[in-house]
Each structure stands twice: as C-alpha cells, then as structure tokens.
Short mmCIF file of C-alpha atoms in Angstrom, two decimals:
data_model
loop_
_atom_site.label_atom_id
_atom_site.label_comp_id
_atom_site.label_asym_id
_atom_site.label_seq_id
_atom_site.Cartn_x
_atom_site.Cartn_y
_atom_site.Cartn_z
CA UNK A 278 169.22 27.20 30.93
CA UNK A 279 165.84 25.41 30.51
CA UNK A 280 165.03 24.39 26.96
CA UNK A 281 161.74 25.44 25.51
CA UNK A 282 158.96 23.01 24.64
CA UNK A 283 159.92 23.15 20.95
CA UNK A 284 163.54 22.41 21.70
CA UNK A 285 164.74 26.03 21.39
CA UNK A 286 166.40 28.17 23.98
CA UNK A 287 163.76 29.75 26.27
CA UNK A 288 165.85 32.88 26.66
CA UNK A 289 165.74 33.51 22.94
CA UNK A 290 162.05 32.83 22.31
CA UNK A 291 160.09 35.63 20.62
CA UNK A 292 157.52 36.84 23.15
CA UNK A 293 153.90 36.15 22.26
CA UNK A 294 151.63 39.07 21.26
CA UNK A 295 149.78 40.35 24.33
CA UNK A 296 146.14 39.35 24.67
CA UNK A 297 143.82 41.98 23.19
CA UNK A 298 141.96 42.26 26.48
CA UNK A 299 145.06 42.18 28.71
CA UNK A 300 145.40 45.15 31.07
CA UNK A 301 148.35 47.38 30.13
CA UNK A 302 149.68 50.60 31.65
CA UNK A 303 148.35 52.49 28.62
CA UNK A 304 144.87 51.01 28.99
CA UNK A 305 144.73 51.52 32.73
CA UNK A 306 145.36 55.21 32.15
CA UNK A 307 142.67 55.36 29.49
CA UNK A 308 140.47 58.38 30.40
CA UNK A 309 137.39 56.82 28.81
CA UNK A 310 136.69 53.81 30.99
CA UNK A 311 139.90 52.90 32.84
CA UNK A 312 138.98 49.21 32.71
CA UNK A 313 141.92 48.13 30.62
CA UNK A 314 139.63 46.24 28.22
CA UNK A 315 140.77 48.29 25.25
CA UNK A 316 139.22 46.00 22.66
CA UNK A 317 135.84 46.23 24.35
CA UNK A 318 136.10 50.02 24.60
CA UNK A 319 136.97 50.39 20.91
CA UNK A 320 134.12 48.08 19.90
CA UNK A 321 131.62 49.95 22.06
CA UNK A 322 132.80 53.35 20.80
CA UNK A 323 132.53 52.28 17.17
CA UNK A 324 129.07 50.85 17.79
CA UNK A 325 127.74 54.05 19.37
CA UNK A 326 129.16 56.26 16.61
CA UNK A 327 127.97 53.90 13.85
CA UNK A 328 124.44 54.03 15.26
CA UNK A 329 124.42 57.84 15.18
CA UNK A 330 125.75 57.86 11.60
CA UNK A 331 123.18 55.28 10.52
CA UNK A 332 120.29 57.25 12.00
CA UNK A 333 121.47 60.49 10.38
CA UNK A 334 121.87 58.80 6.99
CA UNK A 335 118.42 57.19 7.20
CA UNK A 336 116.68 60.44 8.11
CA UNK A 337 118.52 62.43 5.43
CA UNK A 338 117.54 59.79 2.89
CA UNK A 339 113.90 60.11 3.91
CA UNK A 340 114.16 63.88 3.45
CA UNK A 341 115.25 63.39 -0.17
CA UNK A 342 112.48 60.84 -0.77
CA UNK A 343 109.90 63.26 0.63
CA UNK A 344 111.21 65.92 -1.74
CA UNK A 345 110.75 63.57 -4.69
CA UNK A 346 107.21 62.79 -3.53
CA UNK A 347 106.43 66.51 -3.26
CA UNK A 348 107.70 67.07 -6.80
CA UNK A 349 105.27 64.50 -8.21
CA UNK A 350 102.45 66.85 -7.15
CA UNK A 351 103.76 69.71 -9.27
CA UNK A 352 102.09 69.72 -12.67
CA UNK A 353 104.56 70.12 -15.52
CA UNK A 354 102.26 69.79 -18.53
CA UNK A 355 103.42 66.22 -19.15
CA UNK A 356 101.33 63.27 -17.98
CA UNK A 357 102.60 61.54 -14.84
CA UNK A 358 100.53 59.11 -12.79
CA UNK A 359 102.11 60.40 -9.59
CA UNK A 360 100.40 63.75 -10.16
CA UNK A 361 97.14 62.41 -8.72
CA UNK A 362 98.58 60.34 -5.86
CA UNK A 363 97.83 62.92 -3.16
CA UNK A 364 94.13 63.18 -4.09
CA UNK A 365 91.78 61.54 -1.58
CA UNK A 366 88.42 60.07 -2.56
CA UNK A 367 85.38 59.62 -0.33
CA UNK A 368 85.14 55.82 -0.38
CA UNK A 369 81.97 55.01 1.54
CA UNK A 370 82.71 57.69 4.10
CA UNK A 371 86.43 56.97 4.38
CA UNK A 372 89.01 59.33 2.75
CA UNK A 373 91.05 57.00 0.54
CA UNK A 374 93.98 57.65 -1.86
CA UNK A 375 92.72 57.70 -5.41
CA UNK A 376 95.20 55.03 -6.52
CA UNK A 377 93.51 52.59 -4.12
CA UNK A 378 90.10 52.89 -5.78
CA UNK A 379 91.12 53.29 -9.43
CA UNK A 380 93.72 52.34 -12.01
CA UNK A 381 95.67 55.41 -13.14
CA UNK A 382 97.45 55.38 -16.48
CA UNK A 383 98.94 57.62 -19.18
CA UNK A 384 96.78 58.03 -22.27
CA UNK A 385 99.31 60.18 -24.11
CA UNK A 386 101.93 62.81 -23.27
CA UNK A 387 99.25 65.26 -22.10
CA UNK A 388 96.43 63.01 -20.85
CA UNK A 389 95.93 60.82 -17.81
CA UNK A 390 93.35 58.05 -17.68
CA UNK A 391 91.56 56.98 -14.50
CA UNK A 392 89.44 53.84 -14.37
CA UNK A 393 87.64 53.25 -11.03
CA UNK A 394 87.34 49.60 -10.06
CA UNK A 395 83.72 50.14 -9.01
CA UNK A 396 81.24 51.83 -11.35
CA UNK A 397 79.57 53.52 -8.40
CA UNK A 398 82.82 55.42 -7.76
CA UNK A 399 83.13 57.03 -11.20
CA UNK A 400 81.33 60.27 -10.34
CA UNK A 401 82.99 60.44 -6.92
CA UNK A 402 86.48 60.06 -8.42
CA UNK A 403 85.76 62.59 -11.16
CA UNK A 404 84.58 65.14 -8.59
CA UNK A 405 87.66 64.57 -6.39
CA UNK A 406 89.96 65.28 -9.34
CA UNK A 407 88.02 68.40 -10.35
CA UNK A 408 87.94 69.74 -6.77
CA UNK A 409 91.67 69.18 -6.21
CA UNK A 410 94.22 72.00 -6.23
CA UNK A 411 95.61 70.95 -9.62
CA UNK A 412 93.23 72.96 -11.79
CA UNK A 413 92.19 69.93 -13.86
CA UNK A 414 88.95 69.35 -15.76
CA UNK A 415 88.30 65.58 -16.09
CA UNK A 416 85.76 64.16 -18.52
CA UNK A 417 84.10 60.73 -18.28
CA UNK A 418 83.51 58.44 -21.24
CA UNK A 419 81.83 55.22 -20.23
CA UNK A 420 83.86 53.67 -17.40
CA UNK A 421 86.96 55.74 -18.17
CA UNK A 422 87.81 59.19 -16.84
CA UNK A 423 90.15 61.21 -19.06
CA UNK A 424 92.18 63.98 -17.46
CA UNK A 425 93.73 66.38 -20.01
CA UNK A 426 96.70 68.40 -18.81
CA UNK A 427 96.58 71.90 -20.30
CA UNK A 428 99.95 73.23 -21.51
CA UNK A 429 101.80 75.58 -19.19
CA UNK A 430 102.65 79.12 -20.22
CA UNK A 431 106.27 80.27 -20.11
CA UNK A 432 105.46 82.53 -17.17
CA UNK A 433 103.85 79.66 -15.25
CA UNK A 434 106.84 77.43 -15.91
CA UNK A 435 109.20 80.01 -14.43
CA UNK A 436 106.96 80.39 -11.39
CA UNK A 437 107.03 76.65 -10.87
CA UNK A 438 110.84 76.52 -11.04
CA UNK A 439 110.90 79.02 -8.16
CA UNK A 440 108.55 76.76 -6.21
CA UNK A 441 110.82 73.79 -6.91
CA UNK A 442 113.90 75.69 -5.70
CA UNK A 443 112.00 76.62 -2.55
CA UNK A 444 111.23 72.96 -1.88
CA UNK A 445 114.90 72.19 -2.46
CA UNK A 446 116.10 74.82 0.00
CA UNK A 447 113.68 73.54 2.64
CA UNK A 448 115.06 70.03 2.14
CA UNK A 449 118.63 71.30 2.55
CA UNK A 450 117.69 73.04 5.79
CA UNK A 451 116.19 69.78 7.04
CA UNK A 452 119.37 67.85 6.16
CA UNK A 453 121.57 70.43 7.88
CA UNK A 454 119.37 70.27 10.97
CA UNK A 455 119.89 66.50 11.01
CA UNK A 456 123.64 67.09 10.78
CA UNK A 457 123.41 69.39 13.79
CA UNK A 458 121.43 66.80 15.74
CA UNK A 459 123.99 64.08 14.94
CA UNK A 460 126.87 66.32 16.00
CA UNK A 461 125.02 67.12 19.23
CA UNK A 462 124.78 63.39 20.00
CA UNK A 463 128.50 62.99 19.32
CA UNK A 464 129.32 65.97 21.58
CA UNK A 465 127.22 64.43 24.33
CA UNK A 466 129.21 61.18 24.09
CA UNK A 467 132.43 63.17 24.44
CA UNK A 468 131.07 65.08 27.41
CA UNK A 469 130.08 61.79 29.07
CA UNK A 470 133.61 60.46 28.38
CA UNK A 471 132.22 57.68 26.20
CA UNK A 472 134.47 58.68 23.29
CA UNK A 473 137.74 60.53 22.83
CA UNK A 474 138.33 63.84 21.05
CA UNK A 475 139.86 61.91 18.12
CA UNK A 476 136.69 59.82 17.93
CA UNK A 477 134.64 63.01 17.94
CA UNK A 478 136.62 64.54 15.07
CA UNK A 479 136.41 61.40 12.96
CA UNK A 480 132.68 61.08 13.59
CA UNK A 481 131.97 64.70 12.68
CA UNK A 482 134.02 64.31 9.50
CA UNK A 483 131.88 61.31 8.50
CA UNK A 484 128.68 63.21 9.35
CA UNK A 485 129.80 66.05 7.08
CA UNK A 486 130.51 63.59 4.23
CA UNK A 487 127.02 62.11 4.59
CA UNK A 488 125.52 65.62 4.66
CA UNK A 489 127.43 66.69 1.52
CA UNK A 490 126.23 63.56 -0.30
CA UNK A 491 122.56 64.25 0.40
CA UNK A 492 122.88 67.96 -0.36
CA UNK A 493 124.27 66.86 -3.73
CA UNK A 494 121.30 64.52 -4.23
CA UNK A 495 118.89 67.36 -3.48
CA UNK A 496 120.62 69.58 -6.04
CA UNK A 497 120.28 66.83 -8.65
CA UNK A 498 116.58 66.20 -7.88
CA UNK A 499 115.87 69.95 -8.09
CA UNK A 500 117.83 70.30 -11.33
CA UNK A 501 115.99 67.37 -12.94
CA UNK A 502 112.60 68.80 -11.95
CA UNK A 503 113.46 72.27 -13.27
CA UNK A 504 114.51 70.71 -16.57
CA UNK A 505 111.25 68.75 -16.73
CA UNK A 506 109.20 71.89 -16.07
CA UNK A 507 110.97 73.98 -18.68
CA UNK A 508 110.76 71.28 -21.38
CA UNK A 509 107.91 72.14 -23.71
#
C-alpha cells in the first residue's frame, strides 16, 4: 500500500471537499442551466433577484418621499417653510421655484417671512404667493414679505384629513403596483428557467416584506399629518 505524502496511509485519507465548480451528477441534472457550475448559477440567480428587490425598494421609497412632499403643500394653520416650495415665480421670464429667488423663514407659529434676494423681485414674489392656490394674503414691509396663515376652522381641518387619507391611499396603490411589477419580473425569470420555484417563493416573500414595510411607513406619515392638522 502506497504511503501518503504526509506519511499516512493513502487508503485511510479523508477525501478532500469537492471543488465548488466541479461537475456533479446533481448539477448536470440541474434544470436551470445544466452546466454543472452550481456556484456560478447560484451567484447569478442571487444577483438577478437582488436587482429586482433593490429596484422595488428604491421606487417604493420614492413613493413615500413624494407623499411627504405633497403633504408639505397642505396648509395646517402652522407656519412651515415647505408650504411655499411648490410656488413658481416669474424670474426674468423663467418660471423659478420661490425658494431659489428668496429666503423663506418662520416669523412665528402662524407667520412666514419671505425676503427676495433682489429688490426688483419683491412685487413679483408677493403676487406669486397671492395668486397661488393656498388662499394667502401676503403683505410687504420694506424688503420683507410677511405671510400670515389664517387659523383653520374645525370643519376645514376635518376636510383636510380626508384629503390626507386620499393621498395616503393613492400612495399605497402605487406601492402595491410596484409589488406586482416586481413579482412579474420574478415570474418571468422562472418562465425563462433562470431561477427555480424555490427561488421564486423566497423572492416573492422578500418583496412582500418590503411592501409591508413601506405600507407601514405610509400609515405613519398619514397619521402624523392628520395629527398636525387637528392640532389647534
């Protein structure tokens, strides 16, 4: 019997672990690619699924951010600089966001202050605020424009909470549509034999977890805005 290189008995050596990329009967029967390169197949499968999950998560996150941006446009009776962000000003013939031509601040709990960087823009900025859909009546004192926020009635507050819930439901629909799109991509990979049924189930479970997380975020954003509206 031939001794082993380390002096042991070759017949009693523990066999080495097979190479990760070695062709085996199991791999050769693999219905996905049949190449036997199991490590490569697993890596490629994980990469494709991870990309779909990443895209879904990014788009759902943007949906929540858009919802937050929309909520800044809803007047609650309390001063918030974001309230004016969507107003555009005619800056030498070019529609320009108001926060790019003026400094917006909070004078007190119910007053915004707007100070244009160019004196020639004072009247233009004041007119843009007055003509907006916010129902505000700005007043200029020197170089400073003051924007008082009239208190909301109880009835108006309740109307606004309904508007907020409507925005929230629209955001949830958008997130669920993104879940559907992600699942469609996963189903296509299965149909093309790029992934297995187990891969499909795991991916769809992860997609549902991501969806549930963002639905929860939407509920929190809506709840916080309703609370802000109803606080006198």
